[in-house]
Short mmCIF file of C-alpha atoms in Angstrom, two decimals:
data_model
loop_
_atom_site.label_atom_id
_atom_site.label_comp_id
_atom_site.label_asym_id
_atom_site.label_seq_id
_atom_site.Cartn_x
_atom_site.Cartn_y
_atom_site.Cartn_z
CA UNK P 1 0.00 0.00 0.00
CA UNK P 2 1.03 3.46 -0.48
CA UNK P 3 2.21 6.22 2.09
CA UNK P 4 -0.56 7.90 1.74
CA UNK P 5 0.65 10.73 4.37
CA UNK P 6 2.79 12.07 1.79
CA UNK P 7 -0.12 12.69 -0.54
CA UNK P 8 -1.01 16.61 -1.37
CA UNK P 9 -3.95 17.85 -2.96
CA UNK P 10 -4.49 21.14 -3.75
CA UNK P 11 -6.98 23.80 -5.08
CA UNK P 12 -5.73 26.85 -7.03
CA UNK P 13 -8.29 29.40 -7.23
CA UNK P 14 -7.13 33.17 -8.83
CA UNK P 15 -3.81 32.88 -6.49
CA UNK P 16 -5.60 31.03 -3.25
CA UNK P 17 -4.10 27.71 -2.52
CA UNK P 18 -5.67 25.32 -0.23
CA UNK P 19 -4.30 21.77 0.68
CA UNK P 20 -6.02 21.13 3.30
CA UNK P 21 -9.63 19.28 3.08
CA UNK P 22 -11.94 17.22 5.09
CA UNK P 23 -13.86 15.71 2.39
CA UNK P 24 -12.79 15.85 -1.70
CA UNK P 25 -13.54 14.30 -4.96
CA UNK P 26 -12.09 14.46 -8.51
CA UNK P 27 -13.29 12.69 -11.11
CA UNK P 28 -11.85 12.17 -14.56
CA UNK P 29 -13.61 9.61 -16.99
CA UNK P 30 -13.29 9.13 -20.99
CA UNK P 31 -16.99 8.37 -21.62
CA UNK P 32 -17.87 11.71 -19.92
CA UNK P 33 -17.50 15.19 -21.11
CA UNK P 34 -16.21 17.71 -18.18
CA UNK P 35 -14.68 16.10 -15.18
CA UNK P 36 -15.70 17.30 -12.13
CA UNK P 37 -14.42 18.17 -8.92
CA UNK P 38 -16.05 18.64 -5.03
CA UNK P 39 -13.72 20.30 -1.85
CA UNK P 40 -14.80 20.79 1.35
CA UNK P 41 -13.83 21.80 4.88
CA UNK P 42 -15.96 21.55 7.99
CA UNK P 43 -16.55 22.90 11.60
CA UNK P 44 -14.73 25.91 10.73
CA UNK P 45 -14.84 28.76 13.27
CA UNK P 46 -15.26 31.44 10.40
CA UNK P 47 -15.04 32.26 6.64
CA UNK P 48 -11.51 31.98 5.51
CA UNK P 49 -12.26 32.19 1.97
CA UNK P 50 -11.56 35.74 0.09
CA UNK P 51 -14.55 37.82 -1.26
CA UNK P 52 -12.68 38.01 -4.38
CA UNK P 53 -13.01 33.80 -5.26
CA UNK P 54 -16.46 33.68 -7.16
CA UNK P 55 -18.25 31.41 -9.32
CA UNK P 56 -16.48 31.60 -12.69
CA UNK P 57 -13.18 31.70 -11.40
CA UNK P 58 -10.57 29.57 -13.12
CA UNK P 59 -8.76 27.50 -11.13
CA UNK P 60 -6.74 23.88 -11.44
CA UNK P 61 -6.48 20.78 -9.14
CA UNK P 62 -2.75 19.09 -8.59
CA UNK P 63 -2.05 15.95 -6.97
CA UNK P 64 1.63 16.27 -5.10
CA UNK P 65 2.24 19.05 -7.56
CA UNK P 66 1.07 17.99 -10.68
CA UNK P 67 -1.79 19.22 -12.42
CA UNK P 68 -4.70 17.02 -12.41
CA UNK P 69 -7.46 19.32 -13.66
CA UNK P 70 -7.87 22.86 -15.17
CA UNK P 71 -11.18 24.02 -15.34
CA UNK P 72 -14.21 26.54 -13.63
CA UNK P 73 -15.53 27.19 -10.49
CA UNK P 74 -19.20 26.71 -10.52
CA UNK P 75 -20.29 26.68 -7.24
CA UNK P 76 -19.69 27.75 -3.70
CA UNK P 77 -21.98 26.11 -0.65
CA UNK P 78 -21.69 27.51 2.80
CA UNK P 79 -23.96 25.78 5.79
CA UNK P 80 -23.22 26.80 9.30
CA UNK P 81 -24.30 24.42 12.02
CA UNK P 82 -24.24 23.72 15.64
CA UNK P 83 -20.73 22.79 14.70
CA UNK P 84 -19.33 25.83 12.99
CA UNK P 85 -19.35 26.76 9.46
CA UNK P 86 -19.19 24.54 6.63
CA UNK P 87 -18.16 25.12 2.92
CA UNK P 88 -18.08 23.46 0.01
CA UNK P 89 -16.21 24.25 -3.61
CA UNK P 90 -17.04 22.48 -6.79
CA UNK P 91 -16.71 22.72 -10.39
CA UNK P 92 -15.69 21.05 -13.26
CA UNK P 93 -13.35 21.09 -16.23
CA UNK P 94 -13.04 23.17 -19.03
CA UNK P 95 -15.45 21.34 -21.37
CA UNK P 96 -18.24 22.43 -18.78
CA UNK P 97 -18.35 25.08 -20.57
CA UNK P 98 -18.66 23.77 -23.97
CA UNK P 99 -21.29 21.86 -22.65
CA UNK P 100 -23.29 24.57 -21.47
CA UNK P 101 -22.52 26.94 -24.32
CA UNK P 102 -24.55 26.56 -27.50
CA UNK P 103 -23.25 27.49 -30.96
CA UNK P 104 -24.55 30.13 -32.53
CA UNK P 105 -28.20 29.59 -34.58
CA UNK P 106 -26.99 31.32 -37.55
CA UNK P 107 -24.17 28.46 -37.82
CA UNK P 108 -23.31 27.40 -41.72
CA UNK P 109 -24.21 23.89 -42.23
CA UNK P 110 -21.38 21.12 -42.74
CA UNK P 111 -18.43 22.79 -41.24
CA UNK P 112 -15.38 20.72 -40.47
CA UNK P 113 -13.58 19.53 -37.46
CA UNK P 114 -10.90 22.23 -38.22
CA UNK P 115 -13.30 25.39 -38.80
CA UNK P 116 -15.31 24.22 -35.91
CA UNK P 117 -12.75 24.56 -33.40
CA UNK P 118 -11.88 27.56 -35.26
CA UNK P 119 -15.15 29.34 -35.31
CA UNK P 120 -16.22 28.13 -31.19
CA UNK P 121 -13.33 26.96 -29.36
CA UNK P 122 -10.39 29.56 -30.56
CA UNK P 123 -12.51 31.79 -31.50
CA UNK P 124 -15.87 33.39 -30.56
CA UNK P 125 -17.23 33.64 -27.09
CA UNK P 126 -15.55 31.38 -25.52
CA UNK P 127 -11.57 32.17 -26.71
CA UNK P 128 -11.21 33.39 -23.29
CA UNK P 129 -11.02 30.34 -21.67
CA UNK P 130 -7.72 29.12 -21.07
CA UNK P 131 -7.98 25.99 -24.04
CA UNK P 132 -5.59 25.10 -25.81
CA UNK P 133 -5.25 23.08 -29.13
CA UNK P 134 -3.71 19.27 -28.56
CA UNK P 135 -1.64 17.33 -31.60
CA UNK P 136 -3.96 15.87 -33.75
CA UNK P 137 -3.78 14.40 -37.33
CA UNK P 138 -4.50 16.48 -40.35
CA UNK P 139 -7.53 13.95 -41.81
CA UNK P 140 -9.06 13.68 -38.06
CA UNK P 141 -9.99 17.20 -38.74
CA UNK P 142 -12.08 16.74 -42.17
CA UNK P 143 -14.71 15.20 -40.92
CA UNK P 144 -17.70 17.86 -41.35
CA UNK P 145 -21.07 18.27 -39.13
CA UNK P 146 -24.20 20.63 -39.82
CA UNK P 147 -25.52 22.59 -36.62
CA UNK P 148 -28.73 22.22 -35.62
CA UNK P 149 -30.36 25.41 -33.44
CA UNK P 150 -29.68 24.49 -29.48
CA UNK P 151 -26.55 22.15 -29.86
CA UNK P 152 -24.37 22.54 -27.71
CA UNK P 153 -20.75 23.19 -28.40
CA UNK P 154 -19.27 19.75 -27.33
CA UNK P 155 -22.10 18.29 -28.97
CA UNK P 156 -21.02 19.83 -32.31
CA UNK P 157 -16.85 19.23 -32.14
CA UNK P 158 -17.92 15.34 -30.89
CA UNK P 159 -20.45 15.10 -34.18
CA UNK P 160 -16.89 15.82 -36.33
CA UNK P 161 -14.93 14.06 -34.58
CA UNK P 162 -17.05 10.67 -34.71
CA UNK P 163 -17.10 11.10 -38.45
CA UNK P 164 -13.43 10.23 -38.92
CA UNK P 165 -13.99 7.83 -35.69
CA UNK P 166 -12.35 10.10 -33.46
CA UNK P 167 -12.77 11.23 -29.70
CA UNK P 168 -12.71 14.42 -28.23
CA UNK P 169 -11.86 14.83 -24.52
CA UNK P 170 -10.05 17.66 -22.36
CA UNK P 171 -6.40 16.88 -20.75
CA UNK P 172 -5.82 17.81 -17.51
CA UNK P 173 -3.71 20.46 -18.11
CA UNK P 174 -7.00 22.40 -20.70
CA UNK P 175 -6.19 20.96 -24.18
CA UNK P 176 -8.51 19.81 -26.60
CA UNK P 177 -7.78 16.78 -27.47
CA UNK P 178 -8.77 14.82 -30.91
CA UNK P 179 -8.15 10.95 -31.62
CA UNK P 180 -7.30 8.06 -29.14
CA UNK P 181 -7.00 9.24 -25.31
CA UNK P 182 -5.65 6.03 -24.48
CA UNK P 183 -2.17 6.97 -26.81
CA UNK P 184 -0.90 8.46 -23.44
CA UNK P 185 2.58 8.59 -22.09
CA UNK P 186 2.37 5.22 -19.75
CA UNK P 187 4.28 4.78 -16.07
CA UNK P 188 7.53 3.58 -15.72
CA UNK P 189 6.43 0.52 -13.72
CA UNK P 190 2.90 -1.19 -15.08
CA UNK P 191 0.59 -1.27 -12.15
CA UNK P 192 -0.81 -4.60 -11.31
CA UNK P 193 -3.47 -5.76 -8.85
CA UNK P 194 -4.18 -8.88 -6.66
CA UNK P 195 -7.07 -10.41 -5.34
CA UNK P 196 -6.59 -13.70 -3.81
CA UNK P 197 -8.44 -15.64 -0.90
CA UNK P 198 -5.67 -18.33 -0.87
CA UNK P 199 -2.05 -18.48 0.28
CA UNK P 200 -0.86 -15.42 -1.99
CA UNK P 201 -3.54 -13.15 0.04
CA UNK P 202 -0.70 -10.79 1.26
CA UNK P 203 -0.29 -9.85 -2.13
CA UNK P 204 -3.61 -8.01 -2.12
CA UNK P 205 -3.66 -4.70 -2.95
CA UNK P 206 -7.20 -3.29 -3.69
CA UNK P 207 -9.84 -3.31 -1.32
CA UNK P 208 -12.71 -5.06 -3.39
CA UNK P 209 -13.30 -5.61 -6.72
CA UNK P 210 -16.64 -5.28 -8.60
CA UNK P 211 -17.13 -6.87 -12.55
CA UNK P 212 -19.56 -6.71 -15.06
CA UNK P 213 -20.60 -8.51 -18.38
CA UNK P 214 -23.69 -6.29 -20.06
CA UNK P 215 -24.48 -7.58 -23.99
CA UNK P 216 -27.42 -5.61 -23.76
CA UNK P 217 -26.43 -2.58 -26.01
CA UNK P 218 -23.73 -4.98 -28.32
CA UNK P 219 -24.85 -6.27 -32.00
CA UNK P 220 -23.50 -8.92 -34.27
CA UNK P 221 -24.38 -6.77 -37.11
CA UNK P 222 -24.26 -3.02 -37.37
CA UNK P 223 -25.96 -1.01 -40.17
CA UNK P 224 -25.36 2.33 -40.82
CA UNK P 225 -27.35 4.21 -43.82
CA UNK P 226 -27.84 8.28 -44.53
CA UNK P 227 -27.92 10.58 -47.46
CA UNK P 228 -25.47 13.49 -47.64
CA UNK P 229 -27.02 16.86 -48.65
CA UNK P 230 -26.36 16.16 -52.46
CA UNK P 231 -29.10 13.68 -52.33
CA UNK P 232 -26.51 10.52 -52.33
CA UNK P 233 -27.52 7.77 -50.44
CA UNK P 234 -24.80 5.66 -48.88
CA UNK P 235 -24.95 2.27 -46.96
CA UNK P 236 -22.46 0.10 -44.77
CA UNK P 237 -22.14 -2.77 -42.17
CA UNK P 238 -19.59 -4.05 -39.77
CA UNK P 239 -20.21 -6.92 -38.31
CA UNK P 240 -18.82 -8.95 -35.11
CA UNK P 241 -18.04 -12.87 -34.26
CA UNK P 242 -17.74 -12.05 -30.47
CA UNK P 243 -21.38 -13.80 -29.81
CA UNK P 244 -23.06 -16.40 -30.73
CA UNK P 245 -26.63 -14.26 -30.68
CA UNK P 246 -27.39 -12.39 -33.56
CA UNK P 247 -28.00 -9.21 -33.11
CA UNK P 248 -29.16 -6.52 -35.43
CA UNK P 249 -29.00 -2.98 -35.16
CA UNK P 250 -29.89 -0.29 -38.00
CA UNK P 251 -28.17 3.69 -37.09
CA UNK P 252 -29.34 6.15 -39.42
CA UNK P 253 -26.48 8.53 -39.83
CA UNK P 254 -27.18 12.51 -40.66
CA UNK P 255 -23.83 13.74 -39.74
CA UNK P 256 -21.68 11.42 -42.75
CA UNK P 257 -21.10 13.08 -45.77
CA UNK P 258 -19.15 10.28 -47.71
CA UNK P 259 -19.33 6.36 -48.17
CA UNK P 260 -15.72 6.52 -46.34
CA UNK P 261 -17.14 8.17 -42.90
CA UNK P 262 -19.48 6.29 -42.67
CA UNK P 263 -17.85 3.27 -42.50
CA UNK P 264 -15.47 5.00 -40.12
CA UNK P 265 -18.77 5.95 -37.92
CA UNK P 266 -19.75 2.41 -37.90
CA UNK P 267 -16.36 1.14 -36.95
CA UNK P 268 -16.81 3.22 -33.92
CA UNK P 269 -19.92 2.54 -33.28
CA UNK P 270 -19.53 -1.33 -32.99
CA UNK P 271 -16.24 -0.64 -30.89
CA UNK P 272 -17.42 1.14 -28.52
CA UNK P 273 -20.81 -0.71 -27.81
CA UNK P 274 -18.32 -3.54 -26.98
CA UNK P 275 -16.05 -0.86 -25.03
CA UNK P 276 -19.71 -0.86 -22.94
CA UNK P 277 -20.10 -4.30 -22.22
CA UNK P 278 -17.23 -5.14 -19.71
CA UNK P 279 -16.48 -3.30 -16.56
CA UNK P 280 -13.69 -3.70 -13.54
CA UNK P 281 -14.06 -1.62 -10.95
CA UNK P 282 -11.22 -1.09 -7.93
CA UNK P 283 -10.73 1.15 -5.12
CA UNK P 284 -7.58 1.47 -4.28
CA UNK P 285 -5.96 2.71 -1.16
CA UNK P 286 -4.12 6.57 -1.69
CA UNK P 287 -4.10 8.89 -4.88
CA UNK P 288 -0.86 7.95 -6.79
CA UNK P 289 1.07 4.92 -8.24
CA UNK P 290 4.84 5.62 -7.79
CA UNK P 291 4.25 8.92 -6.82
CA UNK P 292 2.28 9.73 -10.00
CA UNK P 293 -1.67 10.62 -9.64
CA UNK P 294 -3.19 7.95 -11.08
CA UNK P 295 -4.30 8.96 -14.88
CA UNK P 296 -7.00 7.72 -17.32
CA UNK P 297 -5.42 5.94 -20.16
CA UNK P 298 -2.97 3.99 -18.23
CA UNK P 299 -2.66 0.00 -18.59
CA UNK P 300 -2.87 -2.05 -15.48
CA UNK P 301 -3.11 -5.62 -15.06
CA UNK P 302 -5.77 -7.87 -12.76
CA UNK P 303 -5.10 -11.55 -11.37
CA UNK P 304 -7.11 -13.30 -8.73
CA UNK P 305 -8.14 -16.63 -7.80
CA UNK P 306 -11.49 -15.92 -6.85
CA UNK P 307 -12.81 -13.27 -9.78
CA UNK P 308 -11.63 -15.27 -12.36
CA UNK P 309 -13.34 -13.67 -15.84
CA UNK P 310 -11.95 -10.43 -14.79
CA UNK P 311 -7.94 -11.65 -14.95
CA UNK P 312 -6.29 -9.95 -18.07
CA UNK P 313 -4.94 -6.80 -18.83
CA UNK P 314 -7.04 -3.54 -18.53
CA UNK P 315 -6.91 0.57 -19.42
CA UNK P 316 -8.46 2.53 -16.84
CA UNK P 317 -11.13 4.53 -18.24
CA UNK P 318 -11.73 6.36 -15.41
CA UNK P 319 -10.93 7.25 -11.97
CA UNK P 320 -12.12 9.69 -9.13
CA UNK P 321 -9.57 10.32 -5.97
CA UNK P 322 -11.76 10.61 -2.80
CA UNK P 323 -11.29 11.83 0.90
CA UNK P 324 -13.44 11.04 3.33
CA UNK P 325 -13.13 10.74 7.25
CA UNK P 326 -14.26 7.45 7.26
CA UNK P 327 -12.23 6.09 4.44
CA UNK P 328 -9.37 8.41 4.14
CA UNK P 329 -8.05 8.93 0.67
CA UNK P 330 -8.42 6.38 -2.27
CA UNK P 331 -9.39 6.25 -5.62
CA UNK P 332 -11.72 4.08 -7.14
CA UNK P 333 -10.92 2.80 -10.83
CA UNK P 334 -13.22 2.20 -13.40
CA UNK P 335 -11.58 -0.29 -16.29
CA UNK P 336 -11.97 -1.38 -19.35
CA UNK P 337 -10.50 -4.55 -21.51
CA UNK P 338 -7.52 -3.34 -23.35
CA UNK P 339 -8.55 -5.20 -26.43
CA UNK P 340 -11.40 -3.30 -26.71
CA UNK P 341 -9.63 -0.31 -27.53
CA UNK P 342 -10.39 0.58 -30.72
CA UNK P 343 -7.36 2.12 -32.06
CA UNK P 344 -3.62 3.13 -31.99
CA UNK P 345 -3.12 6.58 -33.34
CA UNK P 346 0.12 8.92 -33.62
CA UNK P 347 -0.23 12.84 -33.78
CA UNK P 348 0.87 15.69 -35.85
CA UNK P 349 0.94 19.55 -34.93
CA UNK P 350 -1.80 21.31 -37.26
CA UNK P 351 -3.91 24.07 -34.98
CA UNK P 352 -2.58 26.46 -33.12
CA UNK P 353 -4.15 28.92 -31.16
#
């Protein structure tokens, strides 16, 4: 287990630094937009925060001095009880706020990836945030998208993305990234995980373990059909061997504008409905591995004796670092099978902002 006494966290709001919490959380997970983060302190005799922190402040979360999270504060809670005053701090990353955001209703229809991020994330209302623009590849950034009135930003740059069978997602340090957000820099020393009930027990180190098996939203068969604005109609199918069941699906796609992206949206598509189906879940004891916060996108490895399906080798796909007075701090891994992954990609500069 680690020495967790060493462990720092730390919220940086507009030059106010506070490491010391009663109670935290902060999440990150691929398969959701903005991570989010929750600090509070209790029993406090009086209010030590500065008039000047506000709602809308930017601030960024580090783990033993390494950034973690850059993003907004959305909230502040204050309660005061019998036992003093209470207050609570929470936000979430940048992409909040392309989430919340809308683009504009007088939008021109089919727009790329590239003009996009252009027209909303660089420029616009938002080019005040502190994003910037990750590596991506040059033909990640063709894929087009109309805009319908009341779609959100995120919305919009996902729609793009998906039709060259990309992902978008926000690093922790407030760059938008494009393509595979498991390509990340791994740690030096793999982490693997034990869970035994036999002789090897002392080799345990998570506290539980939780697995899951859900076919319900995986096909055999995917179909994916659409017309681009010029009136062509295109068709294609992917198919998988991975169950015996067959199981049909039909997407109609109004976001492909050639034959080629859409059989690059139904690639994706059938990935990651069998991305959905398997699930490991750990909680671990302390925030880092090494002395490194523990990331998304890292590969670990699972053995154990007793939940036998689950042994293989796993990416975590998410993760939220916890303090609690009754638990202390840990983080609680959410995994998926490596070989589910969809894709290796490399990079190449193209935007900058």
């Amino acid at each position: 287990m680690p020495d967790n006494d060493t462990e720092k966290m730390a919220l940086h709001i507009d030059g106010v630094v506070c490491s010391t919490w009663d109670d935290l959380s902060v999440d990150s997970d691929i398969g959701v937009p903005a991570d989010a983060f929750s600090f509070s302190w209790f029993d406090a005799e009086q209010d030590v925060l500065p008039d000047y922190v506000k709602g809308g402040s930017n601030c960024t979360v580090s783990c033993n001095g390494e950034t973690v999270l850059t993003g907004i504060l959305d909230r502040i809670g204050q309660r005061v009880g019998r036992n003093g005053l209470s207050t609570n701090l929470s936000g979430r990353d940048l992409a909040g706020q392309l989430i919340d955001c809308h683009a504009p209703i007088d939008a021109a229809a089919n727009l790329s990836l590239s003009e996009l991020i252009k027209r909303y994330v660089t420029g616009g209302d938002l080019a005040n945030l502190p994003i910037t623009i990750g590596k991506v590849q040059n033909d990640w950034l063709k894929g087009k998208t109309g805009v319908d009135i009341g779609e959100s930003v995120w919305d919009v740059l996902t729609a793009a993305a998906q039709a060259s069978g990309q992902y978008v997602w926000l690093s922790a340090d407030g760059a938008l990234m494009i393509g595979n957000p498991f390509d990340v820099p791994q740690p030096t020393i793999k982490p693997k995980f034990y869970l035994y009930n036999d002789d090897r027990y002392e080799q345990n180190n998570v506290l539980d373990a939780d697995y899951q098996y859900d076919i319900s939203n995986a096909f055999s068969t995917m179909e994916v059909v659409g017309q681009n604005d010029k009136g062509k109609n295109f068709k294609t199918k992917v198919t998988s061997d991975r169950m015996a069941l067959k199981r049909h699906r039909i997407i109609n796609d109004s976001r492909s504008d050639t034959q080629a992206e859409a059989e690059k949206f139904a690639a994706k598509a059938m990935a990651d409905a069998w991305l959905d189906a398997t699930d490991l879940t750990l909680p671990v004891s302390g925030w880092t591995h090494n002395g490194q916060p523990w990331r998304t996108g890292w590969e670990v490895s699972f053995d154990s004796n007793v939940l036998t399906r689950a042994v293989g080798d796993w990416v975590i796909y998410g993760r939220t670092m916890l303090l609690s007075r009754a638990n202390g701090k840990t983080t609680e891994l959410r995994l998926k099978r490596r070989e589910d992954w969809m894709q290796p990609v490399k990079y190449a500069d193209l935007i900058k902002k």
